[in-house]
């Protein structure tokens, strides 16, 4: 466990105190100890799928729980959707605390309209901004998984007034662009001729992520790691050291570049990219619970 701008030992103590405080609060309110097993066991979700129409753009599917502020918005990863374990566990947690919660599918993902292969980082950034502007009331704690963390950062820069705090899980900011640029000139030319970049992944049914060269070129316009990131809200970054899809050092780079004085990094020794084991999800929930407590105390 590390803290940007602080000693590792001190930060470890702070994070542990936060987790214990969050755990006490959750147990008192009937949270993770009872919610998580039910969620992982497949209990039917209480929210229902809704669709929001946008002028000349595909409809977006979403699920929402009304409640107190700050609300929580979940941003899934590339090719994923709003029905994953982390997204569902967060809904049950937010419901237990009475806080609002929103999860949705990007254009071309899950139940939303649109063609997945036509999507870009810019396309999905617009989706996130639309959801923040039209569906989310007041400042939100954005929780981004993998590519969702990249979109989370872009949204926080564009909508600081709608951003209460950020939680990045297996953050993949700039990753596909960085991976491409780190390749040899010869290999890059070969990829450009083929028109497709393939990145192996054991977490994909196809065995790899596939990106077109056009996708890569468009994504380059949204990179955030080349300069200071103008985000000043609390930021929490959780990453697994066993992440083979988006290396943990990406979270370190994000932490170094955000302007916020309140940045914590939590590294999971055995954590993999999906961070969907029970203990991983508990840590995510503890982290968000602590942020809610911090933000509501400041009000």
C-alpha positions as a Markdown table, in Angstrom:
| # | Residue | x | y | z |
|---|---|---|---|---|
| 1 | Unk | 0.0 | 0.0 | 0.0 |
| 2 | Unk | 1.4 | 3.3 | -1.0 |
| 3 | Unk | 0.5 | 7.0 | -0.6 |
| 4 | Unk | 1.7 | 9.6 | -3.1 |
| 5 | Unk | 3.7 | 12.2 | -1.3 |
| 6 | Unk | 3.8 | 10.2 | 2.0 |
| 7 | Unk | 5.7 | 7.3 | 3.5 |
| 8 | Unk | 4.7 | 3.7 | 2.7 |
| 9 | Unk | 4.5 | 2.8 | 6.4 |
| 10 | Unk | 2.3 | 5.7 | 7.3 |
| 11 | Unk | 0.1 | 5.1 | 4.4 |
| 12 | Unk | -0.3 | 1.4 | 5.3 |
| 13 | Unk | -1.6 | 2.5 | 8.7 |
| 14 | Unk | -4.0 | 5.0 | 7.2 |
| 15 | Unk | -5.4 | 2.5 | 4.8 |
| 16 | Unk | -5.8 | -0.1 | 7.5 |
| 17 | Unk | -7.6 | 2.3 | 9.8 |
| 18 | Unk | -9.8 | 3.3 | 6.9 |
| 19 | Unk | -10.7 | -0.3 | 6.1 |
| 20 | Unk | -11.5 | -1.1 | 9.7 |
| 21 | Unk | -13.6 | 2.0 | 9.9 |
| 22 | Unk | -15.4 | 1.1 | 6.7 |
| 23 | Unk | -15.9 | -2.5 | 7.8 |
| 24 | Unk | -17.4 | -1.4 | 11.1 |
| 25 | Unk | -19.8 | 0.9 | 9.2 |
| 26 | Unk | -20.8 | -1.7 | 6.7 |
| 27 | Unk | -21.4 | -4.4 | 9.2 |
| 28 | Unk | -23.5 | -2.0 | 11.3 |
| 29 | Unk | -25.6 | -1.3 | 8.2 |
| 30 | Unk | -25.9 | -4.9 | 7.1 |
| 31 | Unk | -23.4 | -4.5 | 4.3 |
| 32 | Unk | -20.7 | -6.6 | 2.7 |
| 33 | Unk | -20.8 | -9.4 | 5.3 |
| 34 | Unk | -24.3 | -10.2 | 4.2 |
| 35 | Unk | -24.5 | -8.5 | 0.8 |
| 36 | Unk | -21.5 | -9.9 | -1.0 |
| 37 | Unk | -22.3 | -13.6 | -0.6 |
| 38 | Unk | -25.8 | -12.9 | -1.8 |
| 39 | Unk | -24.6 | -10.9 | -4.8 |
| 40 | Unk | -22.0 | -13.5 | -5.8 |
| 41 | Unk | -24.7 | -16.2 | -5.3 |
| 42 | Unk | -26.8 | -14.7 | -8.0 |
| 43 | Unk | -29.6 | -13.0 | -6.1 |
| 44 | Unk | -31.9 | -11.2 | -8.5 |
| 45 | Unk | -31.1 | -7.5 | -8.8 |
| 46 | Unk | -33.8 | -5.1 | -7.7 |
| 47 | Unk | -33.0 | -2.4 | -10.3 |
| 48 | Unk | -34.4 | -2.8 | -13.8 |
| 49 | Unk | -33.0 | -2.0 | -17.2 |
| 50 | Unk | -34.0 | 1.4 | -18.6 |
| 51 | Unk | -33.1 | 3.1 | -21.9 |
| 52 | Unk | -32.3 | 6.7 | -22.5 |
| 53 | Unk | -32.7 | 8.2 | -25.9 |
| 54 | Unk | -30.2 | 10.7 | -27.4 |
| 55 | Unk | -30.7 | 12.8 | -30.5 |
| 56 | Unk | -29.1 | 11.0 | -33.5 |
| 57 | Unk | -27.1 | 8.7 | -31.2 |
| 58 | Unk | -27.7 | 5.1 | -30.1 |
| 59 | Unk | -29.9 | 4.5 | -27.0 |
| 60 | Unk | -28.0 | 3.7 | -23.8 |
| 61 | Unk | -29.1 | 1.0 | -21.4 |
| 62 | Unk | -28.8 | 1.6 | -17.7 |
| 63 | Unk | -29.9 | 0.5 | -14.2 |
| 64 | Unk | -30.4 | 3.1 | -11.4 |
| 65 | Unk | -31.0 | 3.0 | -7.7 |
| 66 | Unk | -32.2 | 6.3 | -6.2 |
| 67 | Unk | -30.8 | 7.5 | -3.0 |
| 68 | Unk | -28.6 | 10.0 | -1.1 |
| 69 | Unk | -25.6 | 12.0 | -2.4 |
| 70 | Unk | -22.9 | 11.4 | -3.2 |
| 71 | Unk | -24.0 | 8.8 | -5.7 |
| 72 | Unk | -21.8 | 6.1 | -7.2 |
| 73 | Unk | -21.4 | 5.6 | -11.0 |
| 74 | Unk | -19.8 | 2.4 | -12.3 |
| 75 | Unk | -17.9 | 2.4 | -15.6 |
| 76 | Unk | -17.1 | -1.1 | -17.0 |
| 77 | Unk | -14.1 | -2.1 | -19.0 |
| 78 | Unk | -13.6 | -2.6 | -22.8 |
| 79 | Unk | -16.0 | -5.1 | -24.1 |
| 80 | Unk | -17.6 | -5.6 | -20.7 |
| 81 | Unk | -21.0 | -4.5 | -19.4 |
| 82 | Unk | -23.0 | -3.3 | -16.4 |
| 83 | Unk | -23.8 | -6.8 | -15.2 |
| 84 | Unk | -20.4 | -7.9 | -13.9 |
| 85 | Unk | -19.8 | -9.0 | -10.3 |
| 86 | Unk | -18.2 | -5.7 | -9.3 |
| 87 | Unk | -21.1 | -3.7 | -10.7 |
| 88 | Unk | -23.7 | -5.9 | -9.0 |
| 89 | Unk | -22.0 | -5.9 | -5.7 |
| 90 | Unk | -21.8 | -2.1 | -5.7 |
| 91 | Unk | -25.5 | -1.9 | -6.3 |
| 92 | Unk | -26.3 | -4.0 | -3.3 |
| 93 | Unk | -23.8 | -2.0 | -1.2 |
| 94 | Unk | -25.2 | 1.4 | -2.2 |
| 95 | Unk | -28.7 | 0.2 | -1.6 |
| 96 | Unk | -27.7 | -0.9 | 1.9 |
| 97 | Unk | -26.4 | 2.6 | 2.7 |
| 98 | Unk | -29.3 | 4.4 | 0.9 |
| 99 | Unk | -27.0 | 6.1 | -1.6 |
| 100 | Unk | -27.8 | 6.5 | -5.3 |
| 101 | Unk | -26.1 | 4.2 | -7.8 |
| 102 | Unk | -25.9 | 4.1 | -11.5 |
| 103 | Unk | -24.5 | 1.6 | -14.0 |
| 104 | Unk | -24.8 | 1.5 | -17.7 |
| 105 | Unk | -23.6 | 0.0 | -21.0 |
| 106 | Unk | -21.5 | 2.0 | -23.4 |
| 107 | Unk | -22.5 | 2.3 | -27.1 |
| 108 | Unk | -22.1 | -1.1 | -28.7 |
| 109 | Unk | -21.8 | -2.8 | -25.3 |
| 110 | Unk | -24.3 | -5.0 | -23.5 |
| 111 | Unk | -27.8 | -3.9 | -24.0 |
| 112 | Unk | -27.1 | -0.5 | -25.4 |
| 113 | Unk | -27.6 | 0.2 | -29.1 |
| 114 | Unk | -24.7 | 0.7 | -31.5 |
| 115 | Unk | -21.9 | -1.4 | -33.1 |
| 116 | Unk | -19.1 | -2.3 | -30.8 |
| 117 | Unk | -16.4 | -2.2 | -33.5 |
| 118 | Unk | -17.4 | 1.3 | -34.5 |
| 119 | Unk | -16.8 | 2.6 | -31.0 |
| 120 | Unk | -13.8 | 4.7 | -29.9 |
| 121 | Unk | -12.5 | 6.2 | -26.7 |
| 122 | Unk | -14.1 | 9.4 | -27.8 |
| 123 | Unk | -17.4 | 7.7 | -28.4 |
| 124 | Unk | -17.5 | 6.1 | -24.9 |
| 125 | Unk | -16.3 | 9.3 | -23.3 |
| 126 | Unk | -19.3 | 11.1 | -24.7 |
| 127 | Unk | -21.5 | 8.3 | -23.3 |
| 128 | Unk | -20.1 | 8.9 | -19.8 |
| 129 | Unk | -20.5 | 12.6 | -20.0 |
| 130 | Unk | -24.1 | 12.2 | -21.2 |
| 131 | Unk | -24.9 | 9.9 | -18.3 |
| 132 | Unk | -23.3 | 12.3 | -15.8 |
| 133 | Unk | -25.2 | 15.3 | -17.3 |
| 134 | Unk | -28.6 | 13.6 | -17.8 |
| 135 | Unk | -29.0 | 10.7 | -15.4 |
| 136 | Unk | -26.8 | 11.5 | -12.4 |
| 137 | Unk | -27.9 | 14.0 | -9.8 |
| 138 | Unk | -25.2 | 16.0 | -8.1 |
| 139 | Unk | -21.5 | 15.0 | -7.6 |
| 140 | Unk | -20.6 | 11.3 | -8.1 |
| 141 | Unk | -18.0 | 8.9 | -6.9 |
| 142 | Unk | -16.9 | 7.4 | -10.3 |
| 143 | Unk | -15.7 | 3.8 | -10.1 |
| 144 | Unk | -13.9 | 2.8 | -13.3 |
| 145 | Unk | -12.7 | -0.7 | -14.2 |
| 146 | Unk | -9.8 | -1.1 | -16.6 |
| 147 | Unk | -10.7 | 1.1 | -19.6 |
| 148 | Unk | -13.5 | 2.5 | -17.5 |
| 149 | Unk | -10.8 | 4.1 | -15.3 |
| 150 | Unk | -9.4 | 5.8 | -18.4 |
| 151 | Unk | -12.9 | 7.1 | -19.2 |
| 152 | Unk | -13.3 | 8.1 | -15.5 |
| 153 | Unk | -10.3 | 10.3 | -15.7 |
| 154 | Unk | -11.4 | 11.9 | -18.9 |
| 155 | Unk | -14.9 | 12.6 | -17.5 |
| 156 | Unk | -13.5 | 14.0 | -14.3 |
| 157 | Unk | -11.4 | 16.5 | -16.3 |
| 158 | Unk | -14.4 | 17.5 | -18.3 |
| 159 | Unk | -16.9 | 17.6 | -15.5 |
| 160 | Unk | -15.1 | 18.5 | -12.2 |
| 161 | Unk | -18.4 | 19.8 | -10.8 |
| 162 | Unk | -19.9 | 16.3 | -11.2 |
| 163 | Unk | -17.0 | 14.5 | -9.7 |
| 164 | Unk | -16.8 | 13.9 | -5.9 |
| 165 | Unk | -14.1 | 11.2 | -6.0 |
| 166 | Unk | -12.6 | 8.6 | -8.2 |
| 167 | Unk | -11.9 | 4.9 | -7.7 |
| 168 | Unk | -9.8 | 3.2 | -10.3 |
| 169 | Unk | -9.6 | -0.6 | -10.5 |
| 170 | Unk | -6.9 | -2.1 | -12.7 |
| 171 | Unk | -6.5 | 1.3 | -14.4 |
| 172 | Unk | -5.7 | 1.1 | -18.1 |
| 173 | Unk | -5.2 | 4.8 | -18.9 |
| 174 | Unk | -3.5 | 5.2 | -22.3 |
| 175 | Unk | -2.5 | 1.5 | -22.2 |
| 176 | Unk | -3.3 | 0.4 | -25.7 |
| 177 | Unk | -1.6 | 3.5 | -27.2 |
| 178 | Unk | 1.4 | 3.1 | -24.9 |
| 179 | Unk | 1.7 | -0.6 | -25.8 |
| 180 | Unk | 1.6 | 0.1 | -29.5 |
| 181 | Unk | 4.2 | 2.9 | -29.3 |
| 182 | Unk | 6.6 | 0.7 | -27.2 |
| 183 | Unk | 6.8 | -1.8 | -30.1 |
| 184 | Unk | 9.6 | -1.8 | -32.6 |
| 185 | Unk | 9.2 | 0.3 | -35.7 |
| 186 | Unk | 9.2 | -2.9 | -37.8 |
| 187 | Unk | 6.4 | -4.4 | -35.8 |
| 188 | Unk | 4.4 | -1.2 | -35.8 |
| 189 | Unk | 4.6 | -1.0 | -39.6 |
| 190 | Unk | 3.4 | -4.6 | -39.8 |
| 191 | Unk | 0.4 | -3.8 | -37.6 |
| 192 | Unk | -0.4 | -0.7 | -39.6 |
| 193 | Unk | -0.3 | -2.7 | -42.8 |
| 194 | Unk | -2.6 | -5.4 | -41.3 |
| 195 | Unk | -4.8 | -2.6 | -39.8 |
| 196 | Unk | -5.2 | -4.5 | -36.5 |
| 197 | Unk | -3.4 | -4.8 | -33.2 |
| 198 | Unk | -3.9 | -8.0 | -31.2 |
| 199 | Unk | -3.1 | -8.1 | -27.5 |
| 200 | Unk | -3.3 | -11.5 | -25.8 |
| 201 | Unk | -5.5 | -11.8 | -22.7 |
| 202 | Unk | -6.6 | -14.9 | -20.7 |
| 203 | Unk | -9.7 | -12.9 | -19.6 |
| 204 | Unk | -11.2 | -12.7 | -23.1 |
| 205 | Unk | -13.1 | -15.6 | -24.6 |
| 206 | Unk | -11.4 | -14.9 | -27.9 |
| 207 | Unk | -8.0 | -15.1 | -26.1 |
| 208 | Unk | -7.1 | -11.5 | -27.0 |
| 209 | Unk | -8.1 | -7.9 | -27.3 |
| 210 | Unk | -8.3 | -6.6 | -30.9 |
| 211 | Unk | -8.0 | -3.0 | -31.8 |
| 212 | Unk | -8.0 | -1.4 | -35.2 |
| 213 | Unk | -5.3 | 1.1 | -36.2 |
| 214 | Unk | -8.1 | 3.7 | -36.6 |
| 215 | Unk | -9.1 | 3.0 | -33.0 |
| 216 | Unk | -5.5 | 3.5 | -31.9 |
| 217 | Unk | -5.1 | 6.8 | -33.7 |
| 218 | Unk | -8.3 | 8.1 | -32.2 |
| 219 | Unk | -7.4 | 6.9 | -28.7 |
| 220 | Unk | -4.1 | 8.9 | -28.9 |
| 221 | Unk | -6.2 | 12.1 | -28.8 |
| 222 | Unk | -7.4 | 11.1 | -25.4 |
| 223 | Unk | -4.2 | 10.2 | -23.6 |
| 224 | Unk | -3.7 | 11.6 | -20.2 |
| 225 | Unk | -0.3 | 10.5 | -18.9 |
| 226 | Unk | 2.0 | 12.9 | -20.8 |
| 227 | Unk | 1.3 | 15.8 | -18.5 |
| 228 | Unk | -0.2 | 16.8 | -15.2 |
| 229 | Unk | -3.8 | 15.6 | -14.8 |
| 230 | Unk | -6.1 | 18.5 | -13.6 |
| 231 | Unk | -8.1 | 16.4 | -11.1 |
| 232 | Unk | -8.2 | 17.7 | -7.5 |
| 233 | Unk | -10.8 | 15.4 | -5.9 |
| 234 | Unk | -9.9 | 12.3 | -3.8 |
| 235 | Unk | -8.5 | 9.5 | -5.9 |
| 236 | Unk | -8.1 | 5.8 | -4.9 |
| 237 | Unk | -6.3 | 3.4 | -7.2 |
| 238 | Unk | -6.5 | -0.4 | -6.7 |
| 239 | Unk | -4.4 | -2.7 | -8.8 |
| 240 | Unk | -3.2 | -6.3 | -8.8 |
| 241 | Unk | 0.5 | -7.1 | -9.1 |
| 242 | Unk | -0.5 | -10.2 | -11.2 |
| 243 | Unk | -2.3 | -8.0 | -13.7 |
| 244 | Unk | -1.1 | -9.2 | -17.1 |
| 245 | Unk | -3.5 | -7.0 | -19.2 |
| 246 | Unk | -2.8 | -3.6 | -17.7 |
| 247 | Unk | 0.4 | -3.5 | -15.6 |
| 248 | Unk | 0.1 | -2.0 | -12.1 |
| 249 | Unk | 2.6 | 0.7 | -12.9 |
| 250 | Unk | -0.1 | 2.5 | -14.8 |
| 251 | Unk | -1.8 | 3.3 | -11.5 |
| 252 | Unk | 1.5 | 4.6 | -10.2 |
| 253 | Unk | 1.8 | 6.9 | -13.2 |
| 254 | Unk | -1.8 | 8.2 | -12.8 |
| 255 | Unk | -1.0 | 8.9 | -9.1 |
| 256 | Unk | 2.1 | 10.8 | -9.9 |
| 257 | Unk | 0.3 | 13.0 | -12.4 |
| 258 | Unk | -3.0 | 13.9 | -10.8 |
| 259 | Unk | -2.9 | 17.3 | -9.0 |
| 260 | Unk | -5.0 | 16.1 | -6.1 |
| 261 | Unk | -3.3 | 16.0 | -2.7 |
| 262 | Unk | -5.5 | 13.1 | -1.7 |
| 263 | Unk | -4.3 | 10.1 | -3.6 |
| 264 | Unk | -3.9 | 6.5 | -2.3 |
| 265 | Unk | -2.7 | 3.4 | -4.2 |
| 266 | Unk | -3.5 | -0.1 | -2.9 |
| 267 | Unk | -1.6 | -3.0 | -4.5 |
| 268 | Unk | -2.9 | -6.5 | -4.3 |
| 269 | Unk | -0.1 | -9.1 | -4.3 |
| 270 | Unk | -2.2 | -11.8 | -6.0 |
| 271 | Unk | -4.7 | -9.5 | -7.7 |
| 272 | Unk | -5.3 | -10.1 | -11.4 |
| 273 | Unk | -6.9 | -7.9 | -14.0 |
| 274 | Unk | -10.5 | -8.5 | -13.3 |
| 275 | Unk | -10.2 | -8.0 | -9.5 |
| 276 | Unk | -13.4 | -10.0 | -9.1 |
| 277 | Unk | -12.5 | -12.3 | -6.3 |
| 278 | Unk | -14.5 | -11.8 | -3.1 |
| 279 | Unk | -11.6 | -10.2 | -1.2 |
| 280 | Unk | -11.0 | -7.9 | -4.2 |
| 281 | Unk | -14.6 | -6.8 | -4.2 |
| 282 | Unk | -14.6 | -6.3 | -0.4 |
| 283 | Unk | -11.6 | -4.0 | -0.7 |
| 284 | Unk | -13.4 | -2.0 | -3.4 |
| 285 | Unk | -16.5 | -1.7 | -1.2 |
| 286 | Unk | -14.4 | -0.7 | 1.8 |
| 287 | Unk | -12.7 | 1.9 | -0.2 |
| 288 | Unk | -15.9 | 3.5 | -1.5 |
| 289 | Unk | -17.5 | 3.3 | 2.0 |
| 290 | Unk | -14.6 | 5.2 | 3.4 |
| 291 | Unk | -14.8 | 7.9 | 0.7 |
| 292 | Unk | -18.6 | 8.3 | 1.3 |
| 293 | Unk | -17.8 | 8.7 | 5.0 |
| 294 | Unk | -15.1 | 11.2 | 4.2 |
| 295 | Unk | -17.2 | 13.2 | 1.8 |
| 296 | Unk | -20.3 | 13.4 | 3.9 |
| 297 | Unk | -18.2 | 14.4 | 6.9 |
| 298 | Unk | -16.8 | 17.3 | 5.0 |
| 299 | Unk | -20.2 | 18.6 | 4.0 |
